[in-house]
């Protein structure tokens, strides 16, 4: 399958990020990838290209660029940036990115999913709760803490997960230093309360960031083990016809 991949510039394309898609013009399902705190890194660009080879139009928007943060790399700056940028701002540009993807002539807007890593996984929950058109949601170790709502983060994932209207896949590790066992339990209860199908994959030895080469928690063997689970879920939720 021939794939087209290119960087997007906000001045020219309306958004900033990296896009890949099969060259065939037929309408296809699409996946919006939301980056971790390190921004749009090489591994996420590779993920987008892999998804395109599987038949999806895939986009990882550079949320930092779209919120006025310059620089080719944001590795190591995630904590600082999240202390200055609020969730409302992030969700606004995530919405812009999803609409850009869903409105492409070669995309079927009724078959879109969001795949988020860490910070991107945390932000994917409110976005999915506010976007009933989404067909499915994939979350790699969303950085959910048991914390009070603040001006920066005014809506908590525990509450928002109950409002989801699409199937979800969640992946966590037992050695996650951000989402502790109690936070994971509460999130499980919230997803269960939504009444939507959800799959929870837990690896007792898994660390936060196990799928990201730029993370101290990187575990390549676990990342390789999980990827087929993710692609199988995307196929079942976006490609196979729904069971009536």
PDB file of N, CA and C in Angstrom, residues 108-156:
ATOM      1  N   UNK A 108     -13.956   8.874   6.210  1.00  0.00           N
ATOM      2  CA  UNK A 108     -15.343   8.639   6.608  1.00  0.00           C
ATOM      3  C   UNK A 108     -15.527   9.229   8.005  1.00  0.00           C
ATOM      4  N   UNK A 109     -16.238  10.338   8.155  1.00  0.00           N
ATOM      5  CA  UNK A 109     -16.329  11.001   9.460  1.00  0.00           C
ATOM      6  C   UNK A 109     -17.100  10.211  10.504  1.00  0.00           C
ATOM      7  N   UNK A 110     -17.797   9.160  10.077  1.00  0.00           N
ATOM      8  CA  UNK A 110     -18.507   8.321  11.047  1.00  0.00           C
ATOM      9  C   UNK A 110     -17.609   7.234  11.625  1.00  0.00           C
ATOM     10  N   UNK A 111     -16.363   7.169  11.166  1.00  0.00           N
ATOM     11  CA  UNK A 111     -15.435   6.133  11.651  1.00  0.00           C
ATOM     12  C   UNK A 111     -14.117   6.776  12.077  1.00  0.00           C
ATOM     13  N   UNK A 112     -14.152   7.489  13.189  1.00  0.00           N
ATOM     14  CA  UNK A 112     -12.931   8.104  13.713  1.00  0.00           C
ATOM     15  C   UNK A 112     -12.682   7.638  15.139  1.00  0.00           C
ATOM     16  N   UNK A 113     -11.409   7.565  15.491  1.00  0.00           N
ATOM     17  CA  UNK A 113     -10.993   7.175  16.839  1.00  0.00           C
ATOM     18  C   UNK A 113      -9.941   8.153  17.330  1.00  0.00           C
ATOM     19  N   UNK A 114      -9.765   8.197  18.639  1.00  0.00           N
ATOM     20  CA  UNK A 114      -8.674   8.952  19.255  1.00  0.00           C
ATOM     21  C   UNK A 114      -7.789   7.975  20.007  1.00  0.00           C
ATOM     22  N   UNK A 115      -6.476   8.130  19.829  1.00  0.00           N
ATOM     23  CA  UNK A 115      -5.479   7.327  20.532  1.00  0.00           C
ATOM     24  C   UNK A 115      -4.565   8.293  21.285  1.00  0.00           C
ATOM     25  N   UNK A 116      -4.541   8.207  22.608  1.00  0.00           N
ATOM     26  CA  UNK A 116      -3.761   9.154  23.394  1.00  0.00           C
ATOM     27  C   UNK A 116      -2.741   8.487  24.287  1.00  0.00           C
ATOM     28  N   UNK A 117      -1.581   9.133  24.409  1.00  0.00           N
ATOM     29  CA  UNK A 117      -0.509   8.660  25.282  1.00  0.00           C
ATOM     30  C   UNK A 117      -0.351   9.607  26.468  1.00  0.00           C
ATOM     31  N   UNK A 118      -0.373   9.098  27.691  1.00  0.00           N
ATOM     32  CA  UNK A 118      -0.044   9.877  28.885  1.00  0.00           C
ATOM     33  C   UNK A 118      -0.890  11.149  28.952  1.00  0.00           C
ATOM     34  N   UNK A 119      -0.293  12.316  28.811  1.00  0.00           N
ATOM     35  CA  UNK A 119      -1.044  13.565  28.785  1.00  0.00           C
ATOM     36  C   UNK A 119      -2.128  13.523  27.719  1.00  0.00           C
ATOM     37  N   UNK A 120      -1.784  13.007  26.544  1.00  0.00           N
ATOM     38  CA  UNK A 120      -2.767  12.896  25.470  1.00  0.00           C
ATOM     39  C   UNK A 120      -3.913  11.976  25.832  1.00  0.00           C
ATOM     40  N   UNK A 121      -3.618  10.922  26.602  1.00  0.00           N
ATOM     41  CA  UNK A 121      -4.674  10.039  27.068  1.00  0.00           C
ATOM     42  C   UNK A 121      -5.590  10.729  28.063  1.00  0.00           C
ATOM     43  N   UNK A 122      -4.997  11.509  28.956  1.00  0.00           N
ATOM     44  CA  UNK A 122      -5.808  12.259  29.921  1.00  0.00           C
ATOM     45  C   UNK A 122      -6.730  13.236  29.200  1.00  0.00           C
ATOM     46  N   UNK A 123      -6.204  13.956  28.205  1.00  0.00           N
ATOM     47  CA  UNK A 123      -7.006  14.925  27.464  1.00  0.00           C
ATOM     48  C   UNK A 123      -8.028  14.254  26.547  1.00  0.00           C
ATOM     49  N   UNK A 124      -7.744  13.031  26.129  1.00  0.00           N
ATOM     50  CA  UNK A 124      -8.677  12.330  25.248  1.00  0.00           C
ATOM     51  C   UNK A 124      -9.997  12.032  25.940  1.00  0.00           C
ATOM     52  N   UNK A 125      -9.981  11.884  27.261  1.00  0.00           N
ATOM     53  CA  UNK A 125     -11.219  11.551  27.970  1.00  0.00           C
ATOM     54  C   UNK A 125     -12.232  12.694  27.882  1.00  0.00           C
ATOM     55  N   UNK A 126     -11.887  13.934  28.256  1.00  0.00           N
ATOM     56  CA  UNK A 126     -12.878  15.006  28.083  1.00  0.00           C
ATOM     57  C   UNK A 126     -13.247  15.244  26.625  1.00  0.00           C
ATOM     58  N   UNK A 127     -12.272  15.093  25.713  1.00  0.00           N
ATOM     59  CA  UNK A 127     -12.611  15.295  24.308  1.00  0.00           C
ATOM     60  C   UNK A 127     -13.633  14.262  23.851  1.00  0.00           C
ATOM     61  N   UNK A 128     -13.425  13.000  24.216  1.00  0.00           N
ATOM     62  CA  UNK A 128     -14.370  11.953  23.822  1.00  0.00           C
ATOM     63  C   UNK A 128     -15.731  12.162  24.481  1.00  0.00           C
ATOM     64  N   UNK A 129     -15.732  12.607  25.737  1.00  0.00           N
ATOM     65  CA  UNK A 129     -17.003  12.858  26.421  1.00  0.00           C
ATOM     66  C   UNK A 129     -17.800  13.957  25.729  1.00  0.00           C
ATOM     67  N   UNK A 130     -17.104  14.917  25.133  1.00  0.00           N
ATOM     68  CA  UNK A 130     -17.755  16.044  24.457  1.00  0.00           C
ATOM     69  C   UNK A 130     -18.012  15.788  22.975  1.00  0.00           C
ATOM     70  N   UNK A 131     -17.560  14.628  22.462  1.00  0.00           N
ATOM     71  CA  UNK A 131     -17.631  14.359  21.020  1.00  0.00           C
ATOM     72  C   UNK A 131     -18.300  13.010  20.783  1.00  0.00           C
ATOM     73  N   UNK A 132     -19.626  12.963  20.822  1.00  0.00           N
ATOM     74  CA  UNK A 132     -20.318  11.676  20.680  1.00  0.00           C
ATOM     75  C   UNK A 132     -20.133  11.032  19.314  1.00  0.00           C
ATOM     76  N   UNK A 133     -19.621  11.790  18.333  1.00  0.00           N
ATOM     77  CA  UNK A 133     -19.408  11.215  17.000  1.00  0.00           C
ATOM     78  C   UNK A 133     -18.253  10.217  16.969  1.00  0.00           C
ATOM     79  N   UNK A 134     -17.383  10.239  17.962  1.00  0.00           N
ATOM     80  CA  UNK A 134     -16.247   9.315  17.972  1.00  0.00           C
ATOM     81  C   UNK A 134     -16.724   7.874  18.006  1.00  0.00           C
ATOM     82  N   UNK A 135     -16.032   7.021  17.252  1.00  0.00           N
ATOM     83  CA  UNK A 135     -16.377   5.601  17.230  1.00  0.00           C
ATOM     84  C   UNK A 135     -15.648   4.828  18.320  1.00  0.00           C
ATOM     85  N   UNK A 136     -14.417   5.243  18.674  1.00  0.00           N
ATOM     86  CA  UNK A 136     -13.695   4.502  19.712  1.00  0.00           C
ATOM     87  C   UNK A 136     -12.555   5.333  20.282  1.00  0.00           C
ATOM     88  N   UNK A 137     -12.015   4.827  21.404  1.00  0.00           N
ATOM     89  CA  UNK A 137     -11.014   5.552  22.187  1.00  0.00           C
ATOM     90  C   UNK A 137      -9.955   4.572  22.671  1.00  0.00           C
ATOM     91  N   UNK A 138      -8.673   4.918  22.467  1.00  0.00           N
ATOM     92  CA  UNK A 138      -7.550   4.100  22.943  1.00  0.00           C
ATOM     93  C   UNK A 138      -6.687   4.957  23.858  1.00  0.00           C
ATOM     94  N   UNK A 139      -6.424   4.467  25.063  1.00  0.00           N
ATOM     95  CA  UNK A 139      -5.672   5.240  26.049  1.00  0.00           C
ATOM     96  C   UNK A 139      -4.476   4.448  26.549  1.00  0.00           C
ATOM     97  N   UNK A 140      -3.287   4.948  26.227  1.00  0.00           N
ATOM     98  CA  UNK A 140      -2.059   4.420  26.823  1.00  0.00           C
ATOM     99  C   UNK A 140      -1.795   5.194  28.115  1.00  0.00           C
ATOM    100  N   UNK A 141      -1.838   4.489  29.237  1.00  0.00           N
ATOM    101  CA  UNK A 141      -1.515   5.035  30.570  1.00  0.00           C
ATOM    102  C   UNK A 141      -1.874   6.519  30.723  1.00  0.00           C
ATOM    103  N   UNK A 142      -3.164   6.865  30.602  1.00  0.00           N
ATOM    104  CA  UNK A 142      -3.549   8.274  30.783  1.00  0.00           C
ATOM    105  C   UNK A 142      -3.096   8.787  32.145  1.00  0.00           C
ATOM    106  N   UNK A 143      -2.555   9.988  32.163  1.00  0.00           N
ATOM    107  CA  UNK A 143      -1.926  10.530  33.381  1.00  0.00           C
ATOM    108  C   UNK A 143      -2.983  11.120  34.315  1.00  0.00           C
ATOM    109  N   UNK A 144      -3.818  10.230  34.833  1.00  0.00           N
ATOM    110  CA  UNK A 144      -4.906  10.606  35.736  1.00  0.00           C
ATOM    111  C   UNK A 144      -4.432  10.479  37.176  1.00  0.00           C
ATOM    112  N   UNK A 145      -4.529  11.559  37.913  1.00  0.00           N
ATOM    113  CA  UNK A 145      -4.230  11.543  39.347  1.00  0.00           C
ATOM    114  C   UNK A 145      -5.526  11.746  40.130  1.00  0.00           C
ATOM    115  N   UNK A 146      -5.536  11.286  41.364  1.00  0.00           N
ATOM    116  CA  UNK A 146      -6.669  11.540  42.252  1.00  0.00           C
ATOM    117  C   UNK A 146      -6.449  12.912  42.872  1.00  0.00           C
ATOM    118  N   UNK A 147      -6.872  13.954  42.157  1.00  0.00           N
ATOM    119  CA  UNK A 147      -6.587  15.321  42.564  1.00  0.00           C
ATOM    120  C   UNK A 147      -7.832  16.180  42.414  1.00  0.00           C
ATOM    121  N   UNK A 148      -7.829  17.316  43.069  1.00  0.00           N
ATOM    122  CA  UNK A 148      -8.976  18.206  42.999  1.00  0.00           C
ATOM    123  C   UNK A 148      -8.989  18.930  41.656  1.00  0.00           C
ATOM    124  N   UNK A 149     -10.169  19.382  41.264  1.00  0.00           N
ATOM    125  CA  UNK A 149     -10.277  20.171  40.047  1.00  0.00           C
ATOM    126  C   UNK A 149      -9.680  21.553  40.278  1.00  0.00           C
ATOM    127  N   UNK A 150      -8.994  22.070  39.267  1.00  0.00           N
ATOM    128  CA  UNK A 150      -8.329  23.369  39.364  1.00  0.00           C
ATOM    129  C   UNK A 150      -8.683  24.216  38.150  1.00  0.00           C
ATOM    130  N   UNK A 151      -8.203  25.448  38.140  1.00  0.00           N
ATOM    131  CA  UNK A 151      -8.437  26.319  36.989  1.00  0.00           C
ATOM    132  C   UNK A 151      -7.781  25.754  35.737  1.00  0.00           C
ATOM    133  N   UNK A 152      -6.618  25.118  35.901  1.00  0.00           N
ATOM    134  CA  UNK A 152      -5.948  24.518  34.754  1.00  0.00           C
ATOM    135  C   UNK A 152      -6.666  23.258  34.288  1.00  0.00           C
ATOM    136  N   UNK A 153      -7.177  22.490  35.247  1.00  0.00           N
ATOM    137  CA  UNK A 153      -7.856  21.232  34.935  1.00  0.00           C
ATOM    138  C   UNK A 153      -9.219  21.232  35.628  1.00  0.00           C
ATOM    139  N   UNK A 154     -10.196  21.924  35.042  1.00  0.00           N
ATOM    140  CA  UNK A 154     -11.465  22.132  35.733  1.00  0.00           C
ATOM    141  C   UNK A 154     -12.416  20.937  35.725  1.00  0.00           C
ATOM    142  N   UNK A 155     -12.142  19.927  34.890  1.00  0.00           N
ATOM    143  CA  UNK A 155     -13.034  18.759  34.823  1.00  0.00           C
ATOM    144  C   UNK A 155     -12.196  17.495  34.956  1.00  0.00           C
ATOM    145  N   UNK A 156     -12.571  16.631  35.884  1.00  0.00           N
ATOM    146  CA  UNK A 156     -11.755  15.444  36.161  1.00  0.00           C
ATOM    147  C   UNK A 156     -12.209  14.253  35.319  1.00  0.00           C
TER     148      UNK A 156
END
